[in-house]
Coordinates of C-alpha atoms in Angstrom, one line a residue:
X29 CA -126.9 121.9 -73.8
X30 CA -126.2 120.8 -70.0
X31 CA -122.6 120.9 -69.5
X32 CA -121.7 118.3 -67.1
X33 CA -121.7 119.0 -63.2
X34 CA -118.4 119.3 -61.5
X35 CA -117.2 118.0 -58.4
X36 CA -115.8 120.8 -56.4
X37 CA -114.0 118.1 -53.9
X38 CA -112.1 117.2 -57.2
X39 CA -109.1 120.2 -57.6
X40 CA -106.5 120.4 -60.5
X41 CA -104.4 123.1 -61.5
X42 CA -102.1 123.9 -65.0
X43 CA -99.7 120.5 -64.7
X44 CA -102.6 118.2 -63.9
X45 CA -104.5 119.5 -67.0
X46 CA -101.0 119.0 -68.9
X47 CA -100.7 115.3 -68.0
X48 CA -104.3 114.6 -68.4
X49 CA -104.4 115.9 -71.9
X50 CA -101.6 113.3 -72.7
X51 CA -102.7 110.8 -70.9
X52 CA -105.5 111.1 -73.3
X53 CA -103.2 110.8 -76.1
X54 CA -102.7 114.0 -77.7
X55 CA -99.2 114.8 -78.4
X56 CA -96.8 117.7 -78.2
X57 CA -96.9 119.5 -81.9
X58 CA -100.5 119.2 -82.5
X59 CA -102.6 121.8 -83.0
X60 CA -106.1 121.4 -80.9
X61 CA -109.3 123.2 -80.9
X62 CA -111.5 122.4 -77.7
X63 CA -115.1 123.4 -76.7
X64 CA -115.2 123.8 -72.5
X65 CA -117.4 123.7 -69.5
X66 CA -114.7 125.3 -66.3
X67 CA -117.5 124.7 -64.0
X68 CA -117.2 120.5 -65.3
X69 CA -113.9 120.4 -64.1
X70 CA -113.8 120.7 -60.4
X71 CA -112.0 123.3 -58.4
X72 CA -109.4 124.9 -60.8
X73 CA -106.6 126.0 -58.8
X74 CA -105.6 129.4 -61.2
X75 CA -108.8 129.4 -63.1
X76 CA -109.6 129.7 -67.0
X77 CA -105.9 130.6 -67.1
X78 CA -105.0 127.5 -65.8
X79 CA -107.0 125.6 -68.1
X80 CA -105.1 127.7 -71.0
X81 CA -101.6 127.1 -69.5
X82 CA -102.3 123.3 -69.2
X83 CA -103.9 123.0 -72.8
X84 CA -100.3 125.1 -73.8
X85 CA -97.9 123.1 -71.7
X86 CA -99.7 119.7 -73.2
X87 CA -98.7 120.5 -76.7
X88 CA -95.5 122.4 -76.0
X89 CA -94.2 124.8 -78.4
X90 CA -94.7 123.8 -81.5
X91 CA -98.2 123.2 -80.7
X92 CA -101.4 125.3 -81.2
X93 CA -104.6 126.1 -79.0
X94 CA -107.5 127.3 -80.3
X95 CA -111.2 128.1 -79.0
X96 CA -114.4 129.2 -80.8
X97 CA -114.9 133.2 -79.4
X98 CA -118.5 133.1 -81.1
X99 CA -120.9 136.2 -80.4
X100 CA -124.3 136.7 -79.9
X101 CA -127.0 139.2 -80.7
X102 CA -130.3 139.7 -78.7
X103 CA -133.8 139.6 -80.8
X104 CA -133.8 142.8 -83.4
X105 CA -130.5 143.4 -83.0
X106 CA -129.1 141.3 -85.8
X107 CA -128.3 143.8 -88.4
X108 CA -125.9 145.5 -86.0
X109 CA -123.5 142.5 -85.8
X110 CA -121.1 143.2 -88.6
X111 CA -121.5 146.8 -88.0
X112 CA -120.3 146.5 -84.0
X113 CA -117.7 144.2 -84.6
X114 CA -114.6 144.3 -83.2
X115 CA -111.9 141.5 -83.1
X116 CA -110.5 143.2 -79.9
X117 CA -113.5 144.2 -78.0
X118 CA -116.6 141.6 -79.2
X119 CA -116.7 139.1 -76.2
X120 CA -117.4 135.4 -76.5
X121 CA -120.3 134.0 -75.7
X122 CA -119.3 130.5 -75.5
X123 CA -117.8 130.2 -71.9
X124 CA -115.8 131.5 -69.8
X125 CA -112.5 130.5 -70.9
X126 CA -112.8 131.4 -74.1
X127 CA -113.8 134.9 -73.3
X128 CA -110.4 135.1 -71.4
X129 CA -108.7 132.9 -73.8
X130 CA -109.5 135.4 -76.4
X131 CA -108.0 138.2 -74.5
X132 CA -104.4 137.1 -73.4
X133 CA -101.9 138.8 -75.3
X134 CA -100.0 136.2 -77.1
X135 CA -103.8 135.1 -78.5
X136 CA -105.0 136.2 -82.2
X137 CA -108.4 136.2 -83.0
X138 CA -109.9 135.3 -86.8
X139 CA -112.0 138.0 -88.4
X140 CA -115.3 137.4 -88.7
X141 CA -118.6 139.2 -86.8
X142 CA -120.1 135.7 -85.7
X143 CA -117.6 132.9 -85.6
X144 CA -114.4 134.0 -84.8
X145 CA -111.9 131.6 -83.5
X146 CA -108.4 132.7 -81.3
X147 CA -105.6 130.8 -80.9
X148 CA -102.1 130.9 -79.1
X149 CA -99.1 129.3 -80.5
X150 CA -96.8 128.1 -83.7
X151 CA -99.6 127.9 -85.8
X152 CA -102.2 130.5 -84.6
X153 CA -101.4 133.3 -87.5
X154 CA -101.9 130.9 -90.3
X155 CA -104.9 129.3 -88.3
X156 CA -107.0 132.8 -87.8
X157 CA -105.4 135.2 -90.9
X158 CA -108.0 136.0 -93.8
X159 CA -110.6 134.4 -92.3
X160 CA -113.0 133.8 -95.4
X161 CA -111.6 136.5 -97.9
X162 CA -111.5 133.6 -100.7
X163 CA -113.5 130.4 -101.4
X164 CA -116.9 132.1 -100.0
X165 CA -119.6 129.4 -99.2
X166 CA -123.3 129.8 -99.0
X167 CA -125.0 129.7 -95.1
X168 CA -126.5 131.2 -92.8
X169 CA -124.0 133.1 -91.1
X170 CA -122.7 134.9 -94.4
X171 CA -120.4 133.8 -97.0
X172 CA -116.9 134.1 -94.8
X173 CA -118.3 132.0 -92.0
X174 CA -117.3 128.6 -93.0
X175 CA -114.9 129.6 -96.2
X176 CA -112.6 127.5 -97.7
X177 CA -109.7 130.1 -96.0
X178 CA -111.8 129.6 -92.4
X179 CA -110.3 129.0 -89.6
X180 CA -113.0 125.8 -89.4
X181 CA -111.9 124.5 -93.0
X182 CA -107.6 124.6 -91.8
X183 CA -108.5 122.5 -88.7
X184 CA -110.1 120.0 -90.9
X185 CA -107.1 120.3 -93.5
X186 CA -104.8 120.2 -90.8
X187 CA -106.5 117.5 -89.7
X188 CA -106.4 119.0 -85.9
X189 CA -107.6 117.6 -82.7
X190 CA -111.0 118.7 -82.3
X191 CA -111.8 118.7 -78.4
X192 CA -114.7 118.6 -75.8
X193 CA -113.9 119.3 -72.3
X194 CA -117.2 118.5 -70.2
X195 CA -119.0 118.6 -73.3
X196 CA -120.1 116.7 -76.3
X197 CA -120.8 116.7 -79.9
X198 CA -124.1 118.9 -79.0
X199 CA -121.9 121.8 -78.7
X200 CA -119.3 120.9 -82.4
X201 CA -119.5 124.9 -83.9
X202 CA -117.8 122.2 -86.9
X203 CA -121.4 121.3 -87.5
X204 CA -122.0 124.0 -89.1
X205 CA -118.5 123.3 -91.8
X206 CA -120.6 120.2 -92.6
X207 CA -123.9 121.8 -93.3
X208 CA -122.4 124.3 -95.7
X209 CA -120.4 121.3 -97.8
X210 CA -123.9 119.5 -98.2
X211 CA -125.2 122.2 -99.8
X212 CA -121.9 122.7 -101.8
X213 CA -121.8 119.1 -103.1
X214 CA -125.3 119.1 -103.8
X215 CA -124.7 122.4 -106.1
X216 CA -121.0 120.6 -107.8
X217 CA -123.7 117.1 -108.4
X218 CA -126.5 118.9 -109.9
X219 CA -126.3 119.9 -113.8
X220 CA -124.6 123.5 -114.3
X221 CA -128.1 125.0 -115.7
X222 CA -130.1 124.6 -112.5
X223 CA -127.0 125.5 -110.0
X224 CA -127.4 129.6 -109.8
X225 CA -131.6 129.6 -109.3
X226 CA -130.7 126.8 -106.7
X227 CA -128.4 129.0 -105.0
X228 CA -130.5 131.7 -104.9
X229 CA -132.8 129.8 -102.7
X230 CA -130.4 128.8 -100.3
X231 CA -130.8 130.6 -96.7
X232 CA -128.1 133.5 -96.0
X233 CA -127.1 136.8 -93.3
X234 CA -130.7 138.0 -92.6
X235 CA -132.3 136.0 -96.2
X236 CA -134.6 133.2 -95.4
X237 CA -134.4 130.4 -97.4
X238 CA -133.4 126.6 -97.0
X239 CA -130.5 124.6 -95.2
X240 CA -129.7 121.4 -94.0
X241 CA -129.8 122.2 -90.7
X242 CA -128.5 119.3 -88.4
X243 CA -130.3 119.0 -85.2
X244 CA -129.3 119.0 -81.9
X245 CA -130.0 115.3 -80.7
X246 CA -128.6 114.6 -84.0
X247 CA -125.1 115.5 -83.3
X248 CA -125.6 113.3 -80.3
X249 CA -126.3 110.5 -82.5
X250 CA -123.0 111.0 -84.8
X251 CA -121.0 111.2 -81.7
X252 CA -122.6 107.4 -81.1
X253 CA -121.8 106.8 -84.2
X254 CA -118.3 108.0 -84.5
X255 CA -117.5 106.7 -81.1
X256 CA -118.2 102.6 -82.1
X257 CA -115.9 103.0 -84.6
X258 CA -113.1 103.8 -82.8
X259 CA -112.7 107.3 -83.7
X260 CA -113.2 109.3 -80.1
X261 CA -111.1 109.1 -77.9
X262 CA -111.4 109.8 -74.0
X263 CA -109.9 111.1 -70.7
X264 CA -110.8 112.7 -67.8
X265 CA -109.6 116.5 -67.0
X266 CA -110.6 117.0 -63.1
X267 CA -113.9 115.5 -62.5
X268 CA -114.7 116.2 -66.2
X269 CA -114.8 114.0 -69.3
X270 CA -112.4 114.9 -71.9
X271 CA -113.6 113.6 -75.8
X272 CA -111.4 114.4 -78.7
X273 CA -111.4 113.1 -82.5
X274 CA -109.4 114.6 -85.3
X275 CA -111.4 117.1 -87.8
X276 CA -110.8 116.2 -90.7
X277 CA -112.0 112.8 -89.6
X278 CA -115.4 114.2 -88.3
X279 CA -115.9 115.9 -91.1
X280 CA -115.5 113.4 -93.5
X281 CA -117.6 110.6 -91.5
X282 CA -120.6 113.0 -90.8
X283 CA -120.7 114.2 -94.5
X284 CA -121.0 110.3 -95.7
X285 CA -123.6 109.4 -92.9
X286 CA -126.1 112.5 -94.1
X287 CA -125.4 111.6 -97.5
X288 CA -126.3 108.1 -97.1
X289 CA -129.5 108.9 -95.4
X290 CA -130.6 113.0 -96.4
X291 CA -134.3 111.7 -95.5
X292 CA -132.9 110.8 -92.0
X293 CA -131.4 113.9 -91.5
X294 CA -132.2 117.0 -93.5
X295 CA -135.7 119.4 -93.2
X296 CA -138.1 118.6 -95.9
X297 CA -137.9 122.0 -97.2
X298 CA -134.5 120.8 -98.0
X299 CA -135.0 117.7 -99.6
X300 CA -137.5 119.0 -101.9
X301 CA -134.8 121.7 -102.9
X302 CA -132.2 118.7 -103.5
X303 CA -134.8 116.7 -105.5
X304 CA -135.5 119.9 -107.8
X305 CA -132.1 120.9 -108.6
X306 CA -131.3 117.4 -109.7
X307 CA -134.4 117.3 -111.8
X308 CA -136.7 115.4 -110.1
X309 CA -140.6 115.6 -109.0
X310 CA -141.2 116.7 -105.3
X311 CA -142.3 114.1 -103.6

């Protein structure tokens, strides 16, 4: 993903990111997760901190801020991600704002090795506590990753602003929430005698096996999608493009596209997986 390219003649500090945000028409009280590029934006007078304070100041203090802090692992190293984790110390990988976002002291960070999210405000405890420790869903990343008690299921309860500065929908971590229902729905549709084998041969933390996995220029496409119908809003934040939709909205929009068309969207590893735990012939 190319982040958009910032005009450094452009500057805007912590009460210009404020009024931008509601300008764009996201209100005090709400709580708001946003994906970043810092370089996107110009010359921030005060830095990532800036960006933070702004974000803060826009929603007031009711409100809530949240980032993704995911990590990363170099080739080989996987099996040494749970192990070395550490809510305090992991960095993010996912920009530098989050990486200072996640280390402010009035910041809490959700528990889990891979894709953590931190948040600041009224309703950062109850965003980030018990990430994953009940309603465990299968995936790649582990069972806790995208749990019904995750920080990425409240944000689509809560039906949150879910926002991109600089960004787009090539960067959603929510993609991955999305994926994980598909294969959950699939499993609740399918008669109760074939549902453990199936799930058995979905993929999980270091086990191959198959997964919907949406791609890249996909997400593009639901962005498209989601945009004509009136469901993305925008701004601008400094020279860069601020996107925002609501979560829960997303959610529920991508999950009926894919399920409209899987043959559009899913692997055909996957679809022959579907087609067997409903009973039918491969095709």
């Amino acid at each position: 993903m190319i982040p958009e390219v910032g005009d450094p003649a452009v500057r805007v500090g912590r009460d210009d990111i404020a009024a931008a945000v509601r300008a764009a028409g996201i209100a005090a009280g709400e709580t708001l997760l946003f994906h970043s590029a810092l370089s996107s934006l110009g010359t921030v007078e005060g830095g990532p901190e800036a960006v933070i304070d702004g974000l803060l100041q826009a929603v007031g203090p009711s409100g809530t801020v949240a980032v993704p802090t995911l990590c990363n692992w170099q080739p080989g190293e996987q099996h040494l991600v749970f192990p070395r984790w550490d809510p305090a110390e992991t960095p993010s990988y996912v920009g530098r704002i989050t990486e200072v976002f996640r280390q402010r002291p009035d910041a809490l960070r959700s528990d889990h090795a891979t894709h953590s999210v931190a948040a600041i405000g009224a309703g950062a405890a109850a965003l980030t506590a018990h990430h994953g420790e009940a309603g465990p869903r299968l995936g790649p990343f582990g069972p806790r990753a995208f749990a019904a008690t995750s920080p990425w299921q409240r944000l689509v309860d809560q039906n949150a602003v879910y926002a991109f500065i600089g960004v787009d929908f090539k960067v959603a971590t929510m993609v991955h929430l999305v994926e994980s229902l598909i294969v959950e729905r699939a499993l609740a549709r399918a008669p109760e005698a074939r549902r453990e084998h199936a799930a058995l041969e979905v993929i999980g933390w270091m086990t191959p096996g198959v997964w919907p996995q949406i791609r890249i220029d996909d997400r593009e496409v639901f962005q498209h999608e989601l945009a004509t119908k009136g469901l993305v809003q925008s701004g601008k934040i400094g020279s860069a493009t601020l996107l925002w939709t609501r979560a829960g909205t997303m959610v529920e929009h991508w999950l009926a596209l894919l399920e409209a068309e899987p043959a559009r969207w899913f692997p055909a590893e996957y679809l022959a997986w579907e087609r067997l735990l409903n009973g039918e012939h491969p095709a």
